[in-house]
Amino acid sequence: MLLKELSALASPLSQGQVDKLKQLTSELSSVQLAWVSGYLAASANQGQGSVETTAETSAAPTVTILYGSQTGNGRGVAKELAAKAQAQGYAVNLASMGEYNVRQLKQETILLLVVSTHGEGEAPDDAIELHKFLSSKRAPKLDKLHYSVLALGDSSYEFFCQTGKDFDARLSALGATSLLPLVECDVDYEDISQQWQDSVVEAVKPYIQASSASVVSIGTASIAGESEYTKQNPYTAEVLVSQKITGRDSDRDVRHVEIDLGESGLTYQVGDALGVWFSNNEVLVDEVIAALGLAADDDVTVSKQSLSLKAALTDKKELTQLYPGLVKTWAELSGNAELAAISEDKEQTRQFILKHQLADLVAIYPAKVSAVQLVDMLRPLTPRLYSIASSQAEVEAEVHLTVALVEDERQGQARFGGASHFLASAEEGQQVNVYVEPNNHFRLPENPETPVIMVGPGTGVAPFRAFMQQRAVDGVSGDSWLFFGNPHFEQDFLYQVEWQQYLKNGNLSRLDVAFSRDQAHKVYVQHRIAEQAEALWQWLQNGAHVYICGDAERMAKDVHQALVNIAVEQGGLSADDAEAYFETLRSEKRYQKDVY
């Protein structure tokens, strides 16, 4: 119950007591509130017992669970852990690292961290501040702290679980005591994370007294009131439209996809992503089975479920993305010296994974495997996240996506991305399992009059379509500036009519485009940004928020460098001070990225 609701309900408290309670609780941190909760409950149970004794029995340490999550996996694990800890009677403080007050750290006695690694060994957005704090001279001694870290990662990347390793090393260096050794999880993290959760709940028992305490959830960590539809329990929606929006002569196939959320009650904010579960293409499944000389109806077991090989490869296992462990295992099975050499070199393995799928591996390096062996060595199918390209205020019970079909030809065979091909080939009425993945680090400014600068080449423009829909519905007339780029004006100008309408109506103030192949020299969004240096710097001085969406590998880095150059040229800053300037903007949520 919220305190603001007390006045309207039959309460044993007088209005004066309610006012005092409101004043007291408004001054307390979440950990302090958890302690007071236990204290009051114990006081009620003991009647007129000694206050001193009551305080001793109720002041049980709080288990603080923090998560740093880029795609929602860490958040899901942390919530599961919080529920298990609560079931043991522990006082629990569950929070995103991005919403945690780092100054509280020195007060903690039990800290459990669940954190993923993003990009090239980088901390996810919501973990950046805590990561920086622990690495700084401001970090306090933590010799009273007991902790454990669960690190989530992807072994396809060079810096596997790096952020988790960083947290573990820094906490240890600051004097904290590890409850359990660092646990590293790959993409198929569920079983290992469950084992860690059970182990760590037991490990904290010697340091905590079970009391009548509760989960204290902060901000987005809140368990109550969230949608019943999650990654583990998605909603079965229907595809309304999958329409190609690039021209006939374009070298890329980009789809505008509309999905009906029906009566699900699913809600989303602009900036959020949609998780899409997909089925592997039947032609690809049949190709793999035939190449290995297996039978489609061979019996296999996946997660204790018995099903046919074809069903497992269609809906349960990853076929379009390889990983280093599979390349190494296949090298051993095939006995091929060339593949063995590739598997022993990290960079060669990385390049091989980028350019091959399972069907290619099977065709180029033949090996004899059973259906059971095959299924056991493949990773589980995982959903793909797409930036939402619509505002619910505009489209109501729909959600729109902008999907680029991933396609290539290898050894004369067409190869497609699993989810993009599923969505691109979807017909009206086709079912698709979806869930909303919140992204609180890609939000419009709280003040609608704040200027916004949006950089979204290619399908990176998707969330900015949502931004503009929202601003139009809200009647916002503040400054807004979009930088968009793609190869050709005539073939690849995604949502061209909509942008022109927003310009005409005054919802969009400025539009700068870069069509890289329409002239002899290539022009990209970072070049347009550089051309507008003076105006863009003035927007920043006027408080503008900057948003970048799209390719992380090259585009986001090039755009960042262009912005840093502007700070140097227009602001008179040194290169280091320019970097620090944008770091400050990032910490103030004025510089936000949704890159992949």
PDB file of N, CA, C and O in Angstrom, residues 67-74 97 114-129 131 150-167 185 187 273 350 385 387 437 439 441-442 548-557 586 591-596:
ATOM      1  N   TYR A  67      21.545  -5.296 -10.796  1.00  0.00           N
ATOM      2  CA  TYR A  67      21.747  -5.870 -12.124  1.00  0.00           C
ATOM      3  C   TYR A  67      22.160  -4.804 -13.129  1.00  0.00           C
ATOM      4  O   TYR A  67      21.730  -3.658 -13.068  1.00  0.00           O
ATOM      5  N   GLY A  68      23.045  -5.215 -14.028  1.00  0.00           N
ATOM      6  CA  GLY A  68      23.434  -4.397 -15.175  1.00  0.00           C
ATOM      7  C   GLY A  68      23.096  -5.196 -16.412  1.00  0.00           C
ATOM      8  O   GLY A  68      23.677  -6.252 -16.649  1.00  0.00           O
ATOM      9  N   SER A  69      22.132  -4.726 -17.181  1.00  0.00           N
ATOM     10  CA  SER A  69      21.562  -5.558 -18.245  1.00  0.00           C
ATOM     11  C   SER A  69      21.354  -4.746 -19.506  1.00  0.00           C
ATOM     12  O   SER A  69      20.730  -3.684 -19.458  1.00  0.00           O
ATOM     13  N   GLN A  70      21.856  -5.239 -20.630  1.00  0.00           N
ATOM     14  CA  GLN A  70      21.674  -4.550 -21.907  1.00  0.00           C
ATOM     15  C   GLN A  70      20.461  -5.070 -22.666  1.00  0.00           C
ATOM     16  O   GLN A  70      19.769  -4.325 -23.335  1.00  0.00           O
ATOM     17  N   THR A  71      20.198  -6.370 -22.561  1.00  0.00           N
ATOM     18  CA  THR A  71      19.104  -6.969 -23.328  1.00  0.00           C
ATOM     19  C   THR A  71      18.014  -7.563 -22.447  1.00  0.00           C
ATOM     20  O   THR A  71      17.075  -8.158 -22.951  1.00  0.00           O
ATOM     21  N   GLY A  72      18.125  -7.411 -21.126  1.00  0.00           N
ATOM     22  CA  GLY A  72      17.077  -7.884 -20.230  1.00  0.00           C
ATOM     23  C   GLY A  72      17.376  -9.200 -19.543  1.00  0.00           C
ATOM     24  O   GLY A  72      16.681  -9.560 -18.580  1.00  0.00           O
ATOM     25  N   ASN A  73      18.401  -9.925 -19.990  1.00  0.00           N
ATOM     26  CA  ASN A  73      18.702 -11.211 -19.365  1.00  0.00           C
ATOM     27  C   ASN A  73      19.129 -11.046 -17.907  1.00  0.00           C
ATOM     28  O   ASN A  73      18.672 -11.767 -17.023  1.00  0.00           O
ATOM     29  N   GLY A  74      19.999 -10.075 -17.660  1.00  0.00           N
ATOM     30  CA  GLY A  74      20.463  -9.842 -16.295  1.00  0.00           C
ATOM     31  C   GLY A  74      19.331  -9.418 -15.376  1.00  0.00           C
ATOM     32  O   GLY A  74      19.264  -9.839 -14.215  1.00  0.00           O
ATOM     33  N   MET A  97      21.556  -1.199 -11.607  1.00  0.00           N
ATOM     34  CA  MET A  97      22.762  -0.465 -11.236  1.00  0.00           C
ATOM     35  C   MET A  97      22.644   1.002 -11.612  1.00  0.00           C
ATOM     36  O   MET A  97      23.213   1.874 -10.942  1.00  0.00           O
ATOM     37  N   VAL A 114      24.473  -9.150 -10.769  1.00  0.00           N
ATOM     38  CA  VAL A 114      24.232  -9.868 -12.021  1.00  0.00           C
ATOM     39  C   VAL A 114      24.502  -8.860 -13.131  1.00  0.00           C
ATOM     40  O   VAL A 114      23.807  -7.857 -13.244  1.00  0.00           O
ATOM     41  N   VAL A 115      25.526  -9.128 -13.941  1.00  0.00           N
ATOM     42  CA  VAL A 115      25.904  -8.108 -14.926  1.00  0.00           C
ATOM     43  C   VAL A 115      26.339  -8.745 -16.236  1.00  0.00           C
ATOM     44  O   VAL A 115      27.031  -9.749 -16.264  1.00  0.00           O
ATOM     45  N   SER A 116      25.907  -8.145 -17.328  1.00  0.00           N
ATOM     46  CA  SER A 116      26.282  -8.615 -18.661  1.00  0.00           C
ATOM     47  C   SER A 116      27.443  -7.780 -19.183  1.00  0.00           C
ATOM     48  O   SER A 116      27.831  -6.778 -18.586  1.00  0.00           O
ATOM     49  N   THR A 117      28.002  -8.218 -20.293  1.00  0.00           N
ATOM     50  CA  THR A 117      29.057  -7.466 -20.973  1.00  0.00           C
ATOM     51  C   THR A 117      28.538  -7.059 -22.340  1.00  0.00           C
ATOM     52  O   THR A 117      27.914  -7.855 -23.042  1.00  0.00           O
ATOM     53  N   HIS A 118      28.782  -5.820 -22.709  1.00  0.00           N
ATOM     54  CA  HIS A 118      28.236  -5.258 -23.944  1.00  0.00           C
ATOM     55  C   HIS A 118      29.373  -4.897 -24.885  1.00  0.00           C
ATOM     56  O   HIS A 118      30.424  -4.402 -24.462  1.00  0.00           O
ATOM     57  N   GLY A 119      29.183  -5.167 -26.164  1.00  0.00           N
ATOM     58  CA  GLY A 119      30.167  -4.753 -27.172  1.00  0.00           C
ATOM     59  C   GLY A 119      31.537  -5.370 -26.934  1.00  0.00           C
ATOM     60  O   GLY A 119      31.673  -6.551 -26.657  1.00  0.00           O
ATOM     61  N   GLU A 120      32.566  -4.544 -26.999  1.00  0.00           N
ATOM     62  CA  GLU A 120      33.948  -5.004 -26.877  1.00  0.00           C
ATOM     63  C   GLU A 120      34.408  -4.937 -25.418  1.00  0.00           C
ATOM     64  O   GLU A 120      35.294  -4.170 -25.045  1.00  0.00           O
ATOM     65  N   GLY A 121      33.775  -5.743 -24.583  1.00  0.00           N
ATOM     66  CA  GLY A 121      34.154  -5.797 -23.182  1.00  0.00           C
ATOM     67  C   GLY A 121      33.665  -4.630 -22.358  1.00  0.00           C
ATOM     68  O   GLY A 121      34.185  -4.355 -21.275  1.00  0.00           O
ATOM     69  N   GLU A 122      32.629  -3.932 -22.845  1.00  0.00           N
ATOM     70  CA  GLU A 122      32.147  -2.729 -22.176  1.00  0.00           C
ATOM     71  C   GLU A 122      30.993  -3.063 -21.228  1.00  0.00           C
ATOM     72  O   GLU A 122      30.262  -4.025 -21.415  1.00  0.00           O
ATOM     73  N   ALA A 123      30.842  -2.213 -20.220  1.00  0.00           N
ATOM     74  CA  ALA A 123      29.727  -2.357 -19.295  1.00  0.00           C
ATOM     75  C   ALA A 123      28.434  -1.954 -19.988  1.00  0.00           C
ATOM     76  O   ALA A 123      28.433  -1.046 -20.821  1.00  0.00           O
ATOM     77  N   PRO A 124      27.319  -2.624 -19.677  1.00  0.00           N
ATOM     78  CA  PRO A 124      26.033  -2.193 -20.241  1.00  0.00           C
ATOM     79  C   PRO A 124      25.691  -0.798 -19.730  1.00  0.00           C
ATOM     80  O   PRO A 124      26.250  -0.334 -18.722  1.00  0.00           O
ATOM     81  N   ASP A 125      24.785  -0.133 -20.423  1.00  0.00           N
ATOM     82  CA  ASP A 125      24.481   1.271 -20.119  1.00  0.00           C
ATOM     83  C   ASP A 125      24.180   1.509 -18.645  1.00  0.00           C
ATOM     84  O   ASP A 125      24.678   2.473 -18.047  1.00  0.00           O
ATOM     85  N   ASP A 126      23.356   0.647 -18.053  1.00  0.00           N
ATOM     86  CA  ASP A 126      22.942   0.910 -16.675  1.00  0.00           C
ATOM     87  C   ASP A 126      24.021   0.561 -15.651  1.00  0.00           C
ATOM     88  O   ASP A 126      23.863   0.843 -14.465  1.00  0.00           O
ATOM     89  N   ALA A 127      25.128  -0.048 -16.082  1.00  0.00           N
ATOM     90  CA  ALA A 127      26.206  -0.403 -15.160  1.00  0.00           C
ATOM     91  C   ALA A 127      27.400   0.542 -15.252  1.00  0.00           C
ATOM     92  O   ALA A 127      28.340   0.434 -14.462  1.00  0.00           O
ATOM     93  N   ILE A 128      27.370   1.473 -16.205  1.00  0.00           N
ATOM     94  CA  ILE A 128      28.550   2.306 -16.458  1.00  0.00           C
ATOM     95  C   ILE A 128      28.961   3.119 -15.237  1.00  0.00           C
ATOM     96  O   ILE A 128      30.139   3.158 -14.857  1.00  0.00           O
ATOM     97  N   GLU A 129      27.998   3.770 -14.571  1.00  0.00           N
ATOM     98  CA  GLU A 129      28.342   4.648 -13.448  1.00  0.00           C
ATOM     99  C   GLU A 129      28.948   3.864 -12.289  1.00  0.00           C
ATOM    100  O   GLU A 129      29.956   4.284 -11.702  1.00  0.00           O
ATOM    101  N   HIS A 131      30.413   0.942 -12.445  1.00  0.00           N
ATOM    102  CA  HIS A 131      31.690   0.417 -12.935  1.00  0.00           C
ATOM    103  C   HIS A 131      32.774   1.489 -12.804  1.00  0.00           C
ATOM    104  O   HIS A 131      33.890   1.223 -12.324  1.00  0.00           O
ATOM    105  N   LEU A 150      27.556 -12.816 -10.731  1.00  0.00           N
ATOM    106  CA  LEU A 150      27.197 -13.666 -11.860  1.00  0.00           C
ATOM    107  C   LEU A 150      27.420 -12.841 -13.123  1.00  0.00           C
ATOM    108  O   LEU A 150      26.802 -11.795 -13.303  1.00  0.00           O
ATOM    109  N   ALA A 151      28.319 -13.310 -13.989  1.00  0.00           N
ATOM    110  CA  ALA A 151      28.656 -12.582 -15.212  1.00  0.00           C
ATOM    111  C   ALA A 151      28.003 -13.248 -16.413  1.00  0.00           C
ATOM    112  O   ALA A 151      28.147 -14.451 -16.621  1.00  0.00           O
ATOM    113  N   LEU A 152      27.254 -12.449 -17.189  1.00  0.00           N
ATOM    114  CA  LEU A 152      26.628 -12.943 -18.410  1.00  0.00           C
ATOM    115  C   LEU A 152      27.421 -12.443 -19.611  1.00  0.00           C
ATOM    116  O   LEU A 152      27.874 -11.299 -19.629  1.00  0.00           O
ATOM    117  N   GLY A 153      27.584 -13.308 -20.608  1.00  0.00           N
ATOM    118  CA  GLY A 153      28.349 -12.901 -21.775  1.00  0.00           C
ATOM    119  C   GLY A 153      28.079 -13.796 -22.966  1.00  0.00           C
ATOM    120  O   GLY A 153      27.164 -14.621 -22.953  1.00  0.00           O
ATOM    121  N   ASP A 154      28.886 -13.634 -23.983  1.00  0.00           N
ATOM    122  CA  ASP A 154      28.775 -14.392 -25.220  1.00  0.00           C
ATOM    123  C   ASP A 154      30.188 -14.741 -25.655  1.00  0.00           C
ATOM    124  O   ASP A 154      30.988 -13.853 -25.973  1.00  0.00           O
ATOM    125  N   SER A 155      30.508 -16.031 -25.660  1.00  0.00           N
ATOM    126  CA  SER A 155      31.876 -16.459 -25.965  1.00  0.00           C
ATOM    127  C   SER A 155      32.266 -16.201 -27.415  1.00  0.00           C
ATOM    128  O   SER A 155      33.423 -16.403 -27.789  1.00  0.00           O
ATOM    129  N   SER A 156      31.308 -15.750 -28.234  1.00  0.00           N
ATOM    130  CA  SER A 156      31.646 -15.367 -29.604  1.00  0.00           C
ATOM    131  C   SER A 156      32.492 -14.096 -29.632  1.00  0.00           C
ATOM    132  O   SER A 156      33.148 -13.800 -30.626  1.00  0.00           O
ATOM    133  N   TYR A 157      32.444 -13.339 -28.537  1.00  0.00           N
ATOM    134  CA  TYR A 157      33.187 -12.089 -28.459  1.00  0.00           C
ATOM    135  C   TYR A 157      34.480 -12.291 -27.681  1.00  0.00           C
ATOM    136  O   TYR A 157      34.580 -13.124 -26.791  1.00  0.00           O
ATOM    137  N   GLU A 158      35.461 -11.464 -28.020  1.00  0.00           N
ATOM    138  CA  GLU A 158      36.800 -11.628 -27.442  1.00  0.00           C
ATOM    139  C   GLU A 158      36.807 -11.419 -25.933  1.00  0.00           C
ATOM    140  O   GLU A 158      37.412 -12.190 -25.188  1.00  0.00           O
ATOM    141  N   PHE A 159      36.118 -10.375 -25.457  1.00  0.00           N
ATOM    142  CA  PHE A 159      36.168 -10.043 -24.036  1.00  0.00           C
ATOM    143  C   PHE A 159      34.973 -10.659 -23.301  1.00  0.00           C
ATOM    144  O   PHE A 159      34.077  -9.959 -22.822  1.00  0.00           O
ATOM    145  N   PHE A 160      34.989 -11.964 -23.236  1.00  0.00           N
ATOM    146  CA  PHE A 160      33.892 -12.735 -22.674  1.00  0.00           C
ATOM    147  C   PHE A 160      33.716 -12.418 -21.180  1.00  0.00           C
ATOM    148  O   PHE A 160      34.655 -12.542 -20.395  1.00  0.00           O
ATOM    149  N   CYS A 161      32.523 -11.979 -20.800  1.00  0.00           N
ATOM    150  CA  CYS A 161      32.165 -11.704 -19.389  1.00  0.00           C
ATOM    151  C   CYS A 161      33.095 -10.682 -18.732  1.00  0.00           C
ATOM    152  O   CYS A 161      33.288 -10.701 -17.513  1.00  0.00           O
ATOM    153  N   GLN A 162      33.660  -9.764 -19.522  1.00  0.00           N
ATOM    154  CA  GLN A 162      34.665  -8.845 -19.000  1.00  0.00           C
ATOM    155  C   GLN A 162      34.129  -7.953 -17.885  1.00  0.00           C
ATOM    156  O   GLN A 162      34.820  -7.685 -16.892  1.00  0.00           O
ATOM    157  N   THR A 163      32.906  -7.454 -18.027  1.00  0.00           N
ATOM    158  CA  THR A 163      32.369  -6.549 -17.006  1.00  0.00           C
ATOM    159  C   THR A 163      32.223  -7.258 -15.675  1.00  0.00           C
ATOM    160  O   THR A 163      32.550  -6.698 -14.623  1.00  0.00           O
ATOM    161  N   GLY A 164      31.746  -8.502 -15.694  1.00  0.00           N
ATOM    162  CA  GLY A 164      31.645  -9.283 -14.464  1.00  0.00           C
ATOM    163  C   GLY A 164      33.006  -9.506 -13.832  1.00  0.00           C
ATOM    164  O   GLY A 164      33.165  -9.418 -12.598  1.00  0.00           O
ATOM    165  N   LYS A 165      34.003  -9.776 -14.667  1.00  0.00           N
ATOM    166  CA  LYS A 165      35.369  -9.951 -14.164  1.00  0.00           C
ATOM    167  C   LYS A 165      35.873  -8.655 -13.525  1.00  0.00           C
ATOM    168  O   LYS A 165      36.535  -8.689 -12.473  1.00  0.00           O
ATOM    169  N   ASP A 166      35.547  -7.530 -14.161  1.00  0.00           N
ATOM    170  CA  ASP A 166      35.965  -6.234 -13.612  1.00  0.00           C
ATOM    171  C   ASP A 166      35.355  -6.000 -12.235  1.00  0.00           C
ATOM    172  O   ASP A 166      36.055  -5.588 -11.295  1.00  0.00           O
ATOM    173  N   PHE A 167      34.070  -6.227 -12.095  1.00  0.00           N
ATOM    174  CA  PHE A 167      33.404  -6.014 -10.809  1.00  0.00           C
ATOM    175  C   PHE A 167      33.993  -6.924  -9.734  1.00  0.00           C
ATOM    176  O   PHE A 167      34.244  -6.490  -8.602  1.00  0.00           O
ATOM    177  N   CYS A 185      28.704 -17.048 -17.410  1.00  0.00           N
ATOM    178  CA  CYS A 185      27.660 -17.712 -18.195  1.00  0.00           C
ATOM    179  C   CYS A 185      27.752 -17.307 -19.659  1.00  0.00           C
ATOM    180  O   CYS A 185      27.929 -16.129 -19.972  1.00  0.00           O
ATOM    181  N   VAL A 187      25.765 -17.709 -23.623  1.00  0.00           N
ATOM    182  CA  VAL A 187      24.412 -17.398 -24.095  1.00  0.00           C
ATOM    183  C   VAL A 187      23.374 -18.347 -23.488  1.00  0.00           C
ATOM    184  O   VAL A 187      22.267 -17.932 -23.141  1.00  0.00           O
ATOM    185  N   ALA A 273      12.402  -1.885 -26.842  1.00  0.00           N
ATOM    186  CA  ALA A 273      12.623  -2.867 -27.897  1.00  0.00           C
ATOM    187  C   ALA A 273      11.571  -3.962 -27.805  1.00  0.00           C
ATOM    188  O   ALA A 273      10.960  -4.173 -26.752  1.00  0.00           O
ATOM    189  N   ARG A 350      36.673 -15.806 -34.998  1.00  0.00           N
ATOM    190  CA  ARG A 350      35.680 -14.719 -35.027  1.00  0.00           C
ATOM    191  C   ARG A 350      35.263 -14.414 -36.458  1.00  0.00           C
ATOM    192  O   ARG A 350      34.069 -14.252 -36.743  1.00  0.00           O
ATOM    193  N   LEU A 385      16.124  -8.813 -30.476  1.00  0.00           N
ATOM    194  CA  LEU A 385      15.526  -7.554 -30.048  1.00  0.00           C
ATOM    195  C   LEU A 385      15.544  -6.541 -31.192  1.00  0.00           C
ATOM    196  O   LEU A 385      16.578  -6.348 -31.841  1.00  0.00           O
ATOM    197  N   SER A 387      14.454  -2.471 -32.136  1.00  0.00           N
ATOM    198  CA  SER A 387      14.005  -1.162 -31.657  1.00  0.00           C
ATOM    199  C   SER A 387      12.592  -0.912 -32.182  1.00  0.00           C
ATOM    200  O   SER A 387      12.336  -1.057 -33.375  1.00  0.00           O
ATOM    201  N   GLU A 437      10.849  -5.408 -24.190  1.00  0.00           N
ATOM    202  CA  GLU A 437      12.067  -5.252 -23.392  1.00  0.00           C
ATOM    203  C   GLU A 437      12.300  -3.760 -23.161  1.00  0.00           C
ATOM    204  O   GLU A 437      12.656  -3.035 -24.090  1.00  0.00           O
ATOM    205  N   ASN A 439      13.830  -0.150 -22.315  1.00  0.00           N
ATOM    206  CA  ASN A 439      15.156   0.448 -22.493  1.00  0.00           C
ATOM    207  C   ASN A 439      15.122   1.838 -21.873  1.00  0.00           C
ATOM    208  O   ASN A 439      14.858   2.833 -22.548  1.00  0.00           O
ATOM    209  N   HIS A 441      17.399   3.614 -20.936  1.00  0.00           N
ATOM    210  CA  HIS A 441      18.551   4.452 -21.274  1.00  0.00           C
ATOM    211  C   HIS A 441      18.440   4.983 -22.694  1.00  0.00           C
ATOM    212  O   HIS A 441      19.446   5.345 -23.310  1.00  0.00           O
ATOM    213  N   PHE A 442      17.200   5.024 -23.208  1.00  0.00           N
ATOM    214  CA  PHE A 442      16.969   5.620 -24.528  1.00  0.00           C
ATOM    215  C   PHE A 442      15.582   6.249 -24.507  1.00  0.00           C
ATOM    216  O   PHE A 442      14.643   5.746 -25.115  1.00  0.00           O
ATOM    217  N   ILE A 548      21.832   8.298 -30.696  1.00  0.00           N
ATOM    218  CA  ILE A 548      22.431   7.565 -31.812  1.00  0.00           C
ATOM    219  C   ILE A 548      21.875   6.152 -31.811  1.00  0.00           C
ATOM    220  O   ILE A 548      21.874   5.481 -30.770  1.00  0.00           O
ATOM    221  N   CYS A 549      21.419   5.700 -32.980  1.00  0.00           N
ATOM    222  CA  CYS A 549      20.913   4.329 -33.077  1.00  0.00           C
ATOM    223  C   CYS A 549      21.446   3.695 -34.356  1.00  0.00           C
ATOM    224  O   CYS A 549      21.448   4.315 -35.421  1.00  0.00           O
ATOM    225  N   GLY A 550      21.880   2.427 -34.232  1.00  0.00           N
ATOM    226  CA  GLY A 550      22.344   1.692 -35.404  1.00  0.00           C
ATOM    227  C   GLY A 550      23.609   0.908 -35.129  1.00  0.00           C
ATOM    228  O   GLY A 550      23.837   0.446 -34.010  1.00  0.00           O
ATOM    229  N   ASP A 551      24.432   0.788 -36.149  1.00  0.00           N
ATOM    230  CA  ASP A 551      25.634  -0.034 -36.104  1.00  0.00           C
ATOM    231  C   ASP A 551      26.649   0.465 -35.079  1.00  0.00           C
ATOM    232  O   ASP A 551      27.086   1.614 -35.121  1.00  0.00           O
ATOM    233  N   ALA A 552      27.035  -0.438 -34.158  1.00  0.00           N
ATOM    234  CA  ALA A 552      27.997  -0.072 -33.117  1.00  0.00           C
ATOM    235  C   ALA A 552      29.429  -0.163 -33.595  1.00  0.00           C
ATOM    236  O   ALA A 552      30.303   0.569 -33.118  1.00  0.00           O
ATOM    237  N   GLU A 553      29.672  -1.076 -34.537  1.00  0.00           N
ATOM    238  CA  GLU A 553      31.041  -1.384 -34.944  1.00  0.00           C
ATOM    239  C   GLU A 553      31.744  -0.195 -35.591  1.00  0.00           C
ATOM    240  O   GLU A 553      32.878   0.120 -35.261  1.00  0.00           O
ATOM    241  N   ARG A 554      31.056   0.505 -36.499  1.00  0.00           N
ATOM    242  CA  ARG A 554      31.697   1.612 -37.216  1.00  0.00           C
ATOM    243  C   ARG A 554      30.926   2.923 -37.079  1.00  0.00           C
ATOM    244  O   ARG A 554      31.478   3.949 -36.716  1.00  0.00           O
ATOM    245  N   MET A 555      29.632   2.899 -37.413  1.00  0.00           N
ATOM    246  CA  MET A 555      28.865   4.141 -37.468  1.00  0.00           C
ATOM    247  C   MET A 555      28.908   4.902 -36.149  1.00  0.00           C
ATOM    248  O   MET A 555      29.238   6.106 -36.115  1.00  0.00           O
ATOM    249  N   ALA A 556      28.563   4.240 -35.051  1.00  0.00           N
ATOM    250  CA  ALA A 556      28.484   4.926 -33.761  1.00  0.00           C
ATOM    251  C   ALA A 556      29.833   5.521 -33.365  1.00  0.00           C
ATOM    252  O   ALA A 556      29.910   6.625 -32.802  1.00  0.00           O
ATOM    253  N   LYS A 557      30.914   4.809 -33.681  1.00  0.00           N
ATOM    254  CA  LYS A 557      32.253   5.318 -33.362  1.00  0.00           C
ATOM    255  C   LYS A 557      32.593   6.529 -34.227  1.00  0.00           C
ATOM    256  O   LYS A 557      33.164   7.513 -33.744  1.00  0.00           O
ATOM    257  N   ARG A 586      26.615  11.976 -21.233  1.00  0.00           N
ATOM    258  CA  ARG A 586      26.091  10.614 -21.089  1.00  0.00           C
ATOM    259  C   ARG A 586      25.566  10.369 -19.677  1.00  0.00           C
ATOM    260  O   ARG A 586      24.471   9.838 -19.485  1.00  0.00           O
ATOM    261  N   TYR A 591      23.186  12.141 -23.724  1.00  0.00           N
ATOM    262  CA  TYR A 591      23.890  11.503 -24.835  1.00  0.00           C
ATOM    263  C   TYR A 591      23.605  10.010 -24.720  1.00  0.00           C
ATOM    264  O   TYR A 591      24.187   9.315 -23.901  1.00  0.00           O
ATOM    265  N   GLN A 592      22.667   9.535 -25.531  1.00  0.00           N
ATOM    266  CA  GLN A 592      22.179   8.166 -25.376  1.00  0.00           C
ATOM    267  C   GLN A 592      22.348   7.387 -26.678  1.00  0.00           C
ATOM    268  O   GLN A 592      22.150   7.926 -27.764  1.00  0.00           O
ATOM    269  N   LYS A 593      22.694   6.111 -26.522  1.00  0.00           N
ATOM    270  CA  LYS A 593      22.922   5.256 -27.688  1.00  0.00           C
ATOM    271  C   LYS A 593      22.101   3.977 -27.587  1.00  0.00           C
ATOM    272  O   LYS A 593      21.942   3.408 -26.513  1.00  0.00           O
ATOM    273  N   ASP A 594      21.597   3.555 -28.735  1.00  0.00           N
ATOM    274  CA  ASP A 594      20.946   2.255 -28.881  1.00  0.00           C
ATOM    275  C   ASP A 594      21.641   1.600 -30.067  1.00  0.00           C
ATOM    276  O   ASP A 594      21.202   1.732 -31.205  1.00  0.00           O
ATOM    277  N   VAL A 595      22.778   0.955 -29.793  1.00  0.00           N
ATOM    278  CA  VAL A 595      23.616   0.445 -30.878  1.00  0.00           C
ATOM    279  C   VAL A 595      23.763  -1.064 -30.767  1.00  0.00           C
ATOM    280  O   VAL A 595      23.639  -1.647 -29.691  1.00  0.00           O
ATOM    281  N   TYR A 596      24.045  -1.686 -31.902  1.00  0.00           N
ATOM    282  CA  TYR A 596      24.085  -3.144 -31.924  1.00  0.00           C
ATOM    283  C   TYR A 596      25.055  -3.631 -32.993  1.00  0.00           C
ATOM    284  O   TYR A 596      25.483  -2.861 -33.849  1.00  0.00           O
TER     285      TYR A 596
END
